[in-house]
Amino acid sequence: MRLVVLVLCALVVALVDVARASDETFVEEVLVERLNDGVAALVFSFTSDAPANSTHLSKTSKPVASLMRVSRAETLDLWFGRGRWNARRYGAPTVTAKPSGAEVVGTWDAADADAGWRDATTMLGGIFCASLGGLRASTATTTPALMFRPWDGSSTATKRVDREMVTKYAHLPREAVCVENLAPWLKQLPCRERGGFARALRSAHDVFGAEHLTFGVRARVVGDRLSIEQTLMMALPSASTAFANAKDALSRAEDARCVATDRSLLHVRDGDSLRTYEMGVDEFPESMDGETSFRAPTLFVERFFTGTGNEAGGVVLDLERANWGGGEFNGRAPVRVRLFQTFPWFVKMYLHTLAVEIDGRAVSRDTLDGVRFVPAVDRARSSELEVQMMLPANASTIRLQFEYDKGFIRAQEFPPDGNRGFDLPPARVDAFVVGVDSSATPTITNARRSPFLDRLRAAVAAPTAMYTQGLLLLLPTPDFSMTFNVAGMTGTAVSVLFMTTISRLVSREAWRGYAR
């Protein structure tokens, strides 16, 4: 009787989970647009929504859902970047263009942050075949206080939330992004690359032949719902075979539609307008070619090293207004900026050397809204620098620079190719145009509502995120060949001594004078 009751209870639980699973949704979307300089951008978006505690999932990634339950994270992002998005040529990207390498960001309650980060990085590395095990070390992980938090562009430090949240961030600039990362990413889709718009991503040669590639996953828990967003953006030459193959696969997507998809939307940006087609409702366009569109970015961001030698140096970060054309002020608005950058412990940053210039004129650091600096601790903690500042309406550029000393590290702490140098993480800049009504954008006002377009609308009123490229730092490098020289010399000396000793011990006086 007890066994029957247990079986009935298990059946009831399973039926409840199946009922919850039927509440899942999956929407796939793709945006096609032509940019300047003969480049076309393709943005793929796959959004799934399901009950957070359901264990029977048919449209949502089960590994990612399990990861969110185990790590107790509220939001978790993993992004891969390859190549550089040239904003001066292409304009502003549709979604944030990530720098080369792998980036992980997550938010937790204060009590769960450390254990949750450890579990999240371990499981993410296993799911997406990435070397994220090193992110558990304190020297690779930072805890920003301003960046990656809600911000309305005000001068206040941060927008308050209902409870204290902890943000964990890490970046691996040396991560080699390849097919081993893309294949698990496609595996999280309900039909993988066998159906729907994902069929356009089946050729790894075409995808990784892009001039820039950004793809990743963002999972978040809101109430009792779990939302997973998978996004891929690539910039391809518009005359290339890869772009022609992608358009051909998209045009024939209805012939191999993913059965788990609730809606399939194709967006074609035509200059300043956006045309939307829904599979099964509208007739897909025979041509996806539109007029060239160029969205001027808020700022151009560059970062580089200064100084020579193996002892000290400097870092310069330039922020340039994108619509600056010289002459007098023509209705431009001030821009408030947040900067976040981190350096390993062997780059000794000095806050007292921080200097600020606006249009080439040195200004006091009192003009900054605020500065947060966490100094590094040898082999225990990286340094963090967060700066909030204002670029006036009548100014063109703002420059931040500071000095640093190079630390000495042990021979075993060098990477396999020590003479190549150390890849340093990129800096992130969030820019918010002050005093401009950006509640809507004409390019998506008349389009249908969808998860991807809703995110684009929300991004218009949010700060614009930009990344610099990573830096390559050369440290004083020991002569690694000395190890082999010492070993060879020691072995030679020991062998001569040993053979001489043995020869003296075993030789006989009677043998002297006889030839062998």
Coordinates of C-alpha atoms in Angstrom, one line a residue:
M1 CA 0.0 0.0 0.0
R2 CA 2.8 2.4 0.9
L3 CA 4.5 1.7 -2.5
V4 CA 1.3 2.5 -4.3
V5 CA 1.0 5.8 -2.5
L6 CA 4.6 6.7 -3.3
V7 CA 4.0 5.9 -7.0
L8 CA 0.8 8.0 -7.0
C9 CA 2.6 10.9 -5.4
A10 CA 5.4 10.7 -8.0
L11 CA 2.8 10.6 -10.7
V12 CA 1.1 13.7 -9.4
V13 CA 4.5 15.6 -9.2
A14 CA 5.3 14.6 -12.7
L15 CA 2.0 15.7 -14.0
V16 CA 2.4 19.1 -12.3
D17 CA 5.8 19.5 -13.8
V18 CA 4.5 18.6 -17.2
A19 CA 1.7 21.1 -16.8
R20 CA 4.3 23.7 -15.9
A21 CA 6.4 22.7 -18.9
S22 CA 3.5 23.4 -21.2
D23 CA 3.8 27.0 -20.1
E24 CA 7.1 27.4 -22.0
T25 CA 7.6 29.7 -24.9
F26 CA 10.4 29.9 -27.5
V27 CA 10.8 32.7 -30.0
E28 CA 13.5 33.0 -32.7
E29 CA 14.4 36.2 -34.5
V30 CA 17.1 37.5 -36.9
L31 CA 17.9 41.0 -37.9
V32 CA 19.6 41.7 -41.3
E33 CA 21.1 45.1 -42.0
R34 CA 23.7 46.6 -44.3
L35 CA 26.4 48.8 -42.8
N36 CA 29.0 51.1 -44.3
D37 CA 32.2 49.9 -46.0
G38 CA 30.5 47.0 -47.7
V39 CA 29.7 45.1 -44.4
A40 CA 26.5 43.4 -43.4
A41 CA 25.4 42.6 -39.9
L42 CA 23.4 39.5 -38.9
V43 CA 21.9 39.4 -35.3
F44 CA 20.3 36.1 -34.2
S45 CA 18.2 36.1 -31.1
F46 CA 16.6 33.0 -29.4
T47 CA 14.5 33.6 -26.3
S48 CA 12.9 31.0 -24.1
D49 CA 10.7 31.5 -21.1
A50 CA 9.7 28.8 -18.6
P51 CA 8.8 28.3 -14.9
A52 CA 11.9 28.6 -12.8
N53 CA 11.4 25.5 -10.8
S54 CA 10.2 23.1 -13.6
T55 CA 12.4 20.1 -14.2
H56 CA 10.5 18.9 -17.4
L57 CA 11.6 21.3 -20.1
S58 CA 11.1 20.9 -23.8
K59 CA 11.9 24.3 -25.2
T60 CA 14.3 25.6 -22.6
S61 CA 17.9 24.6 -22.1
K62 CA 18.0 22.1 -19.3
P63 CA 21.7 22.5 -18.5
V64 CA 21.3 26.3 -18.1
A65 CA 18.1 26.0 -16.1
S66 CA 19.9 23.5 -13.8
L67 CA 22.8 25.9 -13.6
M68 CA 20.6 28.7 -12.4
R69 CA 19.0 26.5 -9.7
V70 CA 22.3 25.2 -8.4
S71 CA 24.2 28.5 -8.4
R72 CA 21.2 30.5 -7.0
A73 CA 22.1 33.4 -9.4
E74 CA 19.5 36.0 -10.3
T75 CA 21.3 37.0 -13.5
L76 CA 24.1 35.3 -15.3
D77 CA 25.9 36.2 -18.5
L78 CA 28.5 34.4 -20.5
W79 CA 29.8 36.1 -23.7
F80 CA 32.4 35.2 -26.3
G81 CA 34.0 37.7 -28.6
R82 CA 36.3 37.3 -31.6
G83 CA 37.7 40.1 -33.8
R84 CA 37.1 43.8 -33.4
W85 CA 34.0 45.8 -34.1
N86 CA 35.3 48.9 -35.9
A87 CA 32.8 51.6 -34.8
R88 CA 34.4 54.2 -37.0
R89 CA 33.6 52.1 -40.1
Y90 CA 30.4 50.3 -39.1
G91 CA 28.8 52.7 -36.7
A92 CA 27.1 51.6 -33.5
P93 CA 26.3 47.9 -33.2
T94 CA 22.7 46.7 -32.8
V95 CA 23.7 44.8 -29.6
T96 CA 26.8 45.3 -27.5
A97 CA 29.9 44.2 -29.3
K98 CA 32.1 42.1 -27.0
P99 CA 35.9 42.2 -27.0
S100 CA 38.0 39.2 -27.8
G101 CA 37.9 36.5 -25.2
A102 CA 35.3 35.3 -22.7
E103 CA 33.4 37.4 -20.2
V104 CA 31.3 36.2 -17.2
V105 CA 29.0 38.5 -15.2
G106 CA 26.5 37.4 -12.5
T107 CA 24.5 38.9 -9.6
W108 CA 23.6 37.2 -6.3
D109 CA 22.4 37.9 -2.9
A110 CA 25.3 38.8 -0.6
A111 CA 25.0 35.5 1.3
D112 CA 25.2 33.3 -1.9
A113 CA 27.7 35.3 -4.0
D114 CA 31.0 33.4 -3.3
A115 CA 29.5 29.9 -3.4
G116 CA 27.3 30.8 -6.3
W117 CA 30.1 32.2 -8.4
R118 CA 32.2 29.1 -7.8
D119 CA 29.3 26.8 -8.9
A120 CA 28.4 29.0 -11.9
T121 CA 31.9 29.2 -13.4
T122 CA 32.5 25.5 -12.9
M123 CA 29.2 24.5 -14.7
L124 CA 29.5 27.2 -17.4
G125 CA 33.0 26.0 -18.3
G126 CA 31.6 22.4 -18.6
I127 CA 28.5 23.3 -20.6
F128 CA 30.2 25.7 -23.1
C129 CA 33.6 24.0 -23.2
A130 CA 35.5 27.1 -22.0
S131 CA 38.5 27.3 -19.6
L132 CA 36.6 29.1 -16.8
G133 CA 38.1 27.1 -14.0
G134 CA 40.7 29.9 -13.3
L135 CA 37.9 32.4 -12.7
R136 CA 37.4 30.9 -9.2
A137 CA 40.7 32.4 -8.2
S138 CA 40.5 35.8 -6.4
T139 CA 43.1 37.2 -8.7
A140 CA 40.8 36.8 -11.8
T141 CA 37.5 37.9 -10.2
T142 CA 36.4 41.4 -9.3
T143 CA 33.3 42.9 -7.6
P144 CA 32.3 46.2 -9.3
A145 CA 30.1 48.5 -7.4
L146 CA 28.9 50.8 -10.2
M147 CA 29.2 48.9 -13.4
F148 CA 26.7 46.2 -14.5
R149 CA 24.0 47.8 -12.3
P150 CA 20.8 49.7 -13.2
W151 CA 21.6 53.4 -14.0
D152 CA 19.4 56.2 -15.1
G153 CA 22.3 58.5 -16.1
S154 CA 22.1 60.5 -12.9
S155 CA 25.2 61.6 -10.9
T156 CA 24.3 59.3 -8.0
A157 CA 26.6 56.4 -7.3
T158 CA 24.0 53.6 -7.9
K159 CA 20.3 53.1 -8.2
R160 CA 19.0 51.5 -5.1
V161 CA 17.5 48.0 -5.2
D162 CA 15.2 46.3 -2.7
R163 CA 18.1 44.3 -1.1
E164 CA 21.8 44.2 -1.3
M165 CA 23.1 42.6 -4.4
V166 CA 26.6 41.5 -5.3
T167 CA 28.0 41.6 -8.8
K168 CA 30.8 39.3 -9.8
Y169 CA 32.8 39.9 -13.0
A170 CA 35.7 38.3 -14.8
H171 CA 37.2 38.3 -18.2
L172 CA 39.6 35.9 -20.0
P173 CA 41.3 37.8 -22.8
R174 CA 43.4 34.8 -23.8
E175 CA 40.4 32.5 -24.3
A176 CA 40.6 31.2 -27.9
V177 CA 37.0 31.3 -29.1
C178 CA 36.4 28.5 -31.6
V179 CA 33.9 25.9 -32.8
E180 CA 34.2 24.1 -29.4
N181 CA 32.3 27.1 -27.9
L182 CA 29.8 27.6 -30.7
A183 CA 28.7 23.9 -30.9
P184 CA 27.5 23.8 -27.2
W185 CA 25.9 27.2 -27.7
L186 CA 23.8 25.8 -30.6
K187 CA 23.1 22.6 -28.6
Q188 CA 21.1 24.7 -26.1
L189 CA 18.5 25.4 -28.8
P190 CA 15.5 23.0 -28.9
C191 CA 16.2 22.1 -32.5
R192 CA 19.9 22.9 -32.4
E193 CA 21.1 23.9 -35.9
R194 CA 18.9 21.4 -37.7
G195 CA 15.8 23.6 -38.0
G196 CA 14.7 27.3 -38.0
F197 CA 17.0 30.2 -38.3
A198 CA 19.8 28.4 -36.6
R199 CA 20.4 26.5 -39.9
A200 CA 22.2 29.6 -41.1
L201 CA 24.8 28.9 -38.5
R202 CA 25.6 25.4 -39.5
S203 CA 28.8 26.3 -41.3
A204 CA 31.5 27.1 -38.8
H205 CA 33.7 28.3 -41.6
D206 CA 31.2 31.0 -42.5
V207 CA 30.5 32.0 -38.9
F208 CA 34.2 32.3 -37.9
G209 CA 35.1 34.0 -41.1
A210 CA 33.2 37.1 -39.9
E211 CA 35.2 40.3 -39.3
H212 CA 33.6 40.4 -35.9
L213 CA 31.7 37.7 -33.9
T214 CA 29.9 38.1 -30.6
F215 CA 27.7 35.3 -29.1
G216 CA 26.6 34.4 -25.7
V217 CA 23.8 33.5 -23.3
R218 CA 22.0 35.6 -20.6
A219 CA 19.8 33.9 -18.0
R220 CA 17.7 35.7 -15.5
V221 CA 15.2 34.7 -12.8
V222 CA 12.3 37.2 -12.4
G223 CA 9.8 36.0 -9.8
D224 CA 8.9 32.4 -10.6
R225 CA 10.0 32.7 -14.3
L226 CA 13.3 31.8 -16.0
S227 CA 14.2 33.7 -19.1
I228 CA 17.2 32.6 -21.3
E229 CA 18.4 34.8 -24.1
Q230 CA 20.9 33.5 -26.7
T231 CA 22.3 36.1 -29.0
L232 CA 24.8 36.0 -31.9
M233 CA 26.0 39.0 -33.9
M234 CA 28.4 38.8 -36.8
A235 CA 29.7 41.2 -39.4
L236 CA 30.2 39.8 -42.8
P237 CA 31.3 41.4 -46.1
S238 CA 28.1 41.9 -48.0
A239 CA 29.7 40.5 -51.2
S240 CA 31.0 37.3 -49.5
T241 CA 29.8 33.8 -50.0
A242 CA 29.2 33.5 -46.3
F243 CA 26.6 36.3 -46.4
A244 CA 24.9 34.8 -49.5
N245 CA 24.7 31.4 -47.8
A246 CA 23.2 32.9 -44.6
K247 CA 20.5 34.8 -46.6
D248 CA 19.8 31.6 -48.6
A249 CA 19.3 29.6 -45.4
L250 CA 17.0 32.3 -43.9
S251 CA 14.9 32.4 -47.0
R252 CA 14.4 28.6 -46.8
A253 CA 13.9 28.5 -43.1
E254 CA 10.1 27.8 -43.5
D255 CA 10.9 24.5 -45.3
A256 CA 12.8 23.3 -42.2
R257 CA 11.0 25.0 -39.4
C258 CA 11.8 24.2 -35.8
V259 CA 8.7 22.5 -34.3
A260 CA 9.4 24.0 -30.9
T261 CA 9.2 27.5 -32.1
D262 CA 6.2 29.6 -31.2
R263 CA 7.2 32.6 -33.4
S264 CA 9.8 33.1 -36.1
L265 CA 10.4 36.8 -37.0
L266 CA 12.7 38.2 -39.7
H267 CA 13.7 41.8 -39.4
V268 CA 15.2 43.7 -42.3
R269 CA 16.6 47.2 -41.5
D270 CA 16.1 49.4 -44.6
G271 CA 17.9 52.7 -43.8
D272 CA 15.9 54.3 -41.0
S273 CA 13.0 51.9 -41.1
L274 CA 12.5 48.3 -40.0
R275 CA 10.5 45.7 -41.9
T276 CA 9.3 42.7 -39.9
Y277 CA 8.1 39.4 -41.4
E278 CA 6.6 36.5 -39.4
M279 CA 7.0 33.0 -40.6
G280 CA 3.6 31.4 -41.3
V281 CA 1.8 34.8 -41.3
D282 CA 3.7 36.9 -43.8
E283 CA 5.4 35.9 -47.1
F284 CA 9.1 36.1 -46.6
P285 CA 10.9 38.6 -48.8
E286 CA 12.7 37.3 -51.8
S287 CA 15.4 40.0 -51.2
M288 CA 16.8 41.0 -47.9
D289 CA 18.9 43.8 -49.2
G290 CA 18.1 47.3 -47.9
E291 CA 19.6 50.7 -47.8
T292 CA 22.8 51.2 -45.9
S293 CA 22.3 52.3 -42.3
F294 CA 24.8 54.1 -40.1
R295 CA 24.0 54.9 -36.4
A296 CA 26.6 57.1 -35.0
P297 CA 27.9 55.8 -31.7
T298 CA 27.8 57.9 -28.6
L299 CA 31.5 57.9 -28.1
F300 CA 34.6 56.4 -29.7
V301 CA 36.8 54.7 -27.0
E302 CA 40.5 53.9 -27.4
R303 CA 43.1 52.7 -24.8
F304 CA 46.8 52.3 -25.2
F305 CA 50.1 52.1 -23.2
T306 CA 52.7 54.8 -22.8
G307 CA 56.3 54.6 -21.6
T308 CA 59.2 52.3 -22.3
G309 CA 61.3 49.8 -20.5
N310 CA 60.5 47.0 -18.1
E311 CA 60.0 49.0 -14.9
A312 CA 57.2 51.5 -15.3
G313 CA 54.6 52.7 -17.8
G314 CA 51.3 54.4 -18.2
V315 CA 47.8 53.8 -19.5
V316 CA 45.8 56.3 -21.5
L317 CA 42.0 56.1 -22.2
D318 CA 40.5 58.5 -24.8
L319 CA 36.8 59.2 -25.1
E320 CA 35.9 61.1 -28.2
R321 CA 32.5 62.4 -29.1
A322 CA 31.4 60.7 -32.2
N323 CA 29.5 63.6 -33.8
W324 CA 32.3 66.1 -33.2
G325 CA 33.1 68.1 -36.3
G326 CA 34.9 71.1 -34.9
G327 CA 33.7 74.6 -34.6
E328 CA 31.1 75.9 -32.2
F329 CA 28.5 73.9 -30.2
N330 CA 25.6 72.9 -32.4
G331 CA 22.9 71.5 -30.0
R332 CA 25.0 68.7 -28.6
A333 CA 24.1 67.3 -25.2
P334 CA 26.4 66.5 -22.3
V335 CA 27.3 62.8 -21.9
R336 CA 27.8 61.2 -18.5
V337 CA 30.2 58.3 -18.5
R338 CA 31.1 55.4 -16.3
L339 CA 34.4 53.7 -16.7
F340 CA 35.4 50.3 -15.3
Q341 CA 38.8 48.6 -15.7
T342 CA 40.7 46.1 -13.8
F343 CA 44.3 45.0 -13.9
P344 CA 46.1 41.9 -12.5
W345 CA 48.1 42.3 -9.3
F346 CA 51.4 42.6 -11.1
V347 CA 50.3 45.9 -12.7
K348 CA 50.7 48.3 -9.8
M349 CA 48.3 51.1 -10.4
Y350 CA 48.8 54.4 -8.6
L351 CA 45.7 56.5 -8.0
H352 CA 47.6 59.7 -7.2
T353 CA 48.9 59.7 -10.8
L354 CA 45.4 59.8 -12.3
A355 CA 45.2 62.9 -14.6
V356 CA 42.2 64.2 -16.5
E357 CA 42.2 66.3 -19.6
I358 CA 39.3 67.8 -21.5
D359 CA 40.1 68.9 -25.1
G360 CA 43.8 68.7 -24.3
R361 CA 43.5 71.0 -21.2
A362 CA 44.3 69.5 -17.8
V363 CA 41.5 69.8 -15.3
S364 CA 41.2 69.0 -11.6
R365 CA 40.1 65.6 -10.5
D366 CA 37.4 67.4 -8.6
T367 CA 35.4 67.7 -11.8
L368 CA 34.8 63.9 -11.7
D369 CA 31.5 62.7 -10.1
G370 CA 33.3 60.1 -8.2
V371 CA 36.2 57.6 -8.2
R372 CA 36.4 54.1 -6.7
F373 CA 39.7 52.4 -6.5
V374 CA 40.6 49.0 -5.0
P375 CA 44.4 48.5 -4.9
A376 CA 45.8 45.1 -5.8
V377 CA 47.2 42.7 -3.3
D378 CA 50.1 40.5 -4.5
R379 CA 48.7 37.1 -5.6
A380 CA 45.5 37.7 -3.8
R381 CA 43.4 40.4 -5.5
S382 CA 43.3 42.4 -8.7
S383 CA 43.0 46.2 -8.8
E384 CA 39.7 47.8 -9.7
L385 CA 39.1 51.4 -11.0
E386 CA 35.7 52.8 -11.4
V387 CA 35.2 56.5 -12.5
Q388 CA 32.1 58.5 -13.2
M389 CA 32.5 61.7 -15.0
M390 CA 30.8 64.2 -17.4
L391 CA 31.8 65.1 -20.9
P392 CA 30.4 68.7 -21.3
A393 CA 28.3 69.7 -24.2
N394 CA 30.9 72.0 -25.6
A395 CA 33.8 69.5 -25.3
S396 CA 35.0 67.0 -27.8
T397 CA 37.3 64.6 -26.0
I398 CA 38.2 63.6 -22.5
R399 CA 41.4 61.7 -21.6
L400 CA 42.2 59.8 -18.5
Q401 CA 45.7 58.6 -17.8
F402 CA 47.6 57.1 -14.9
E403 CA 50.9 55.4 -14.2
Y404 CA 51.9 52.0 -13.0
D405 CA 54.9 49.8 -12.1
K406 CA 55.5 46.4 -13.4
G407 CA 55.8 43.7 -10.8
F408 CA 58.1 40.7 -10.7
I409 CA 56.6 37.3 -10.9
R410 CA 58.0 33.8 -10.4
A411 CA 59.1 31.7 -13.3
Q412 CA 56.2 29.2 -12.8
E413 CA 53.7 32.1 -13.0
F414 CA 54.5 32.9 -16.6
P415 CA 52.3 31.6 -19.4
P416 CA 53.6 28.9 -21.7
D417 CA 54.9 31.5 -24.1
G418 CA 56.4 34.0 -21.6
N419 CA 58.1 36.2 -24.2
R420 CA 54.8 36.9 -25.9
G421 CA 53.5 38.9 -22.9
F422 CA 50.4 39.0 -20.8
D423 CA 46.9 39.8 -22.2
L424 CA 45.2 42.4 -20.0
P425 CA 41.4 42.6 -19.7
P426 CA 39.5 45.3 -21.7
A427 CA 38.0 48.4 -20.1
R428 CA 34.2 49.0 -20.3
V429 CA 32.6 52.4 -20.7
D430 CA 28.9 53.1 -20.2
A431 CA 27.8 56.4 -21.8
F432 CA 24.4 58.1 -21.2
V433 CA 23.3 61.2 -23.1
V434 CA 21.9 63.6 -20.6
G435 CA 18.7 65.6 -21.3
V436 CA 17.7 63.8 -24.5
D437 CA 14.3 62.2 -24.8
S438 CA 15.0 58.7 -26.0
S439 CA 11.8 57.0 -25.1
A440 CA 11.4 55.7 -28.6
T441 CA 13.3 55.2 -31.7
P442 CA 11.9 55.6 -35.2
T443 CA 13.6 52.4 -36.6
I444 CA 11.5 50.1 -34.5
T445 CA 8.4 52.1 -33.6
N446 CA 6.1 50.6 -36.2
A447 CA 7.5 47.0 -36.0
R448 CA 5.7 44.1 -34.2
R449 CA 6.4 43.5 -30.6
S450 CA 8.8 40.7 -29.8
P451 CA 11.3 39.8 -27.1
F452 CA 14.3 41.0 -29.2
L453 CA 12.6 44.3 -30.3
D454 CA 11.5 44.9 -26.7
R455 CA 15.1 44.7 -25.6
L456 CA 16.1 47.1 -28.4
R457 CA 13.5 49.6 -27.2
A458 CA 14.7 49.2 -23.6
A459 CA 18.3 49.7 -24.7
V460 CA 17.4 53.1 -26.2
A461 CA 16.7 54.6 -22.8
A462 CA 19.7 52.8 -21.2
P463 CA 23.4 53.6 -21.2
T464 CA 25.4 52.6 -24.2
A465 CA 28.0 49.9 -23.3
M466 CA 31.3 50.0 -25.2
Y467 CA 34.5 48.0 -24.7
T468 CA 38.1 48.8 -25.5
Q469 CA 40.4 46.1 -26.8
G470 CA 42.7 44.2 -24.5
L471 CA 46.3 45.2 -24.1
L472 CA 49.5 43.2 -24.4
L473 CA 51.9 43.8 -21.5
L474 CA 55.5 42.8 -21.6
L475 CA 57.0 42.0 -18.2
P476 CA 60.7 41.5 -17.3
T477 CA 61.2 37.9 -18.5
P478 CA 63.9 35.6 -17.2
D479 CA 66.0 33.5 -19.5
F480 CA 64.1 30.3 -19.4
S481 CA 67.0 28.6 -21.2
M482 CA 69.1 29.0 -18.0
T483 CA 67.2 26.1 -16.5
F484 CA 68.4 23.7 -19.3
N485 CA 71.9 25.3 -19.2
V486 CA 72.2 24.7 -15.4
A487 CA 70.8 21.1 -15.8
G488 CA 73.3 20.4 -18.6
M489 CA 76.2 21.8 -16.7
T490 CA 75.3 20.0 -13.5
G491 CA 74.8 16.7 -15.3
T492 CA 78.2 17.1 -17.1
A493 CA 80.0 17.9 -13.9
V494 CA 78.3 15.1 -12.0
S495 CA 79.1 12.6 -14.7
V496 CA 82.7 13.6 -15.0
L497 CA 83.1 13.4 -11.2
F498 CA 81.3 10.1 -11.0
M499 CA 83.2 8.4 -13.8
T500 CA 86.5 9.7 -12.5
T501 CA 85.7 8.4 -9.0
I502 CA 84.6 5.0 -10.4
S503 CA 87.7 4.8 -12.6
R504 CA 90.0 5.4 -9.6
L505 CA 88.2 2.9 -7.4
V506 CA 88.2 0.0 -9.9
S507 CA 91.6 0.6 -11.5
R508 CA 94.5 -1.8 -10.5
E509 CA 98.2 -0.9 -10.3
A510 CA 99.2 -4.1 -12.2
W511 CA 97.2 -2.8 -15.3
R512 CA 99.3 0.3 -15.7
G513 CA 101.5 0.3 -18.8
Y514 CA 99.4 -2.4 -20.6
A515 CA 97.5 -1.4 -23.7
R516 CA 93.9 -2.4 -23.9

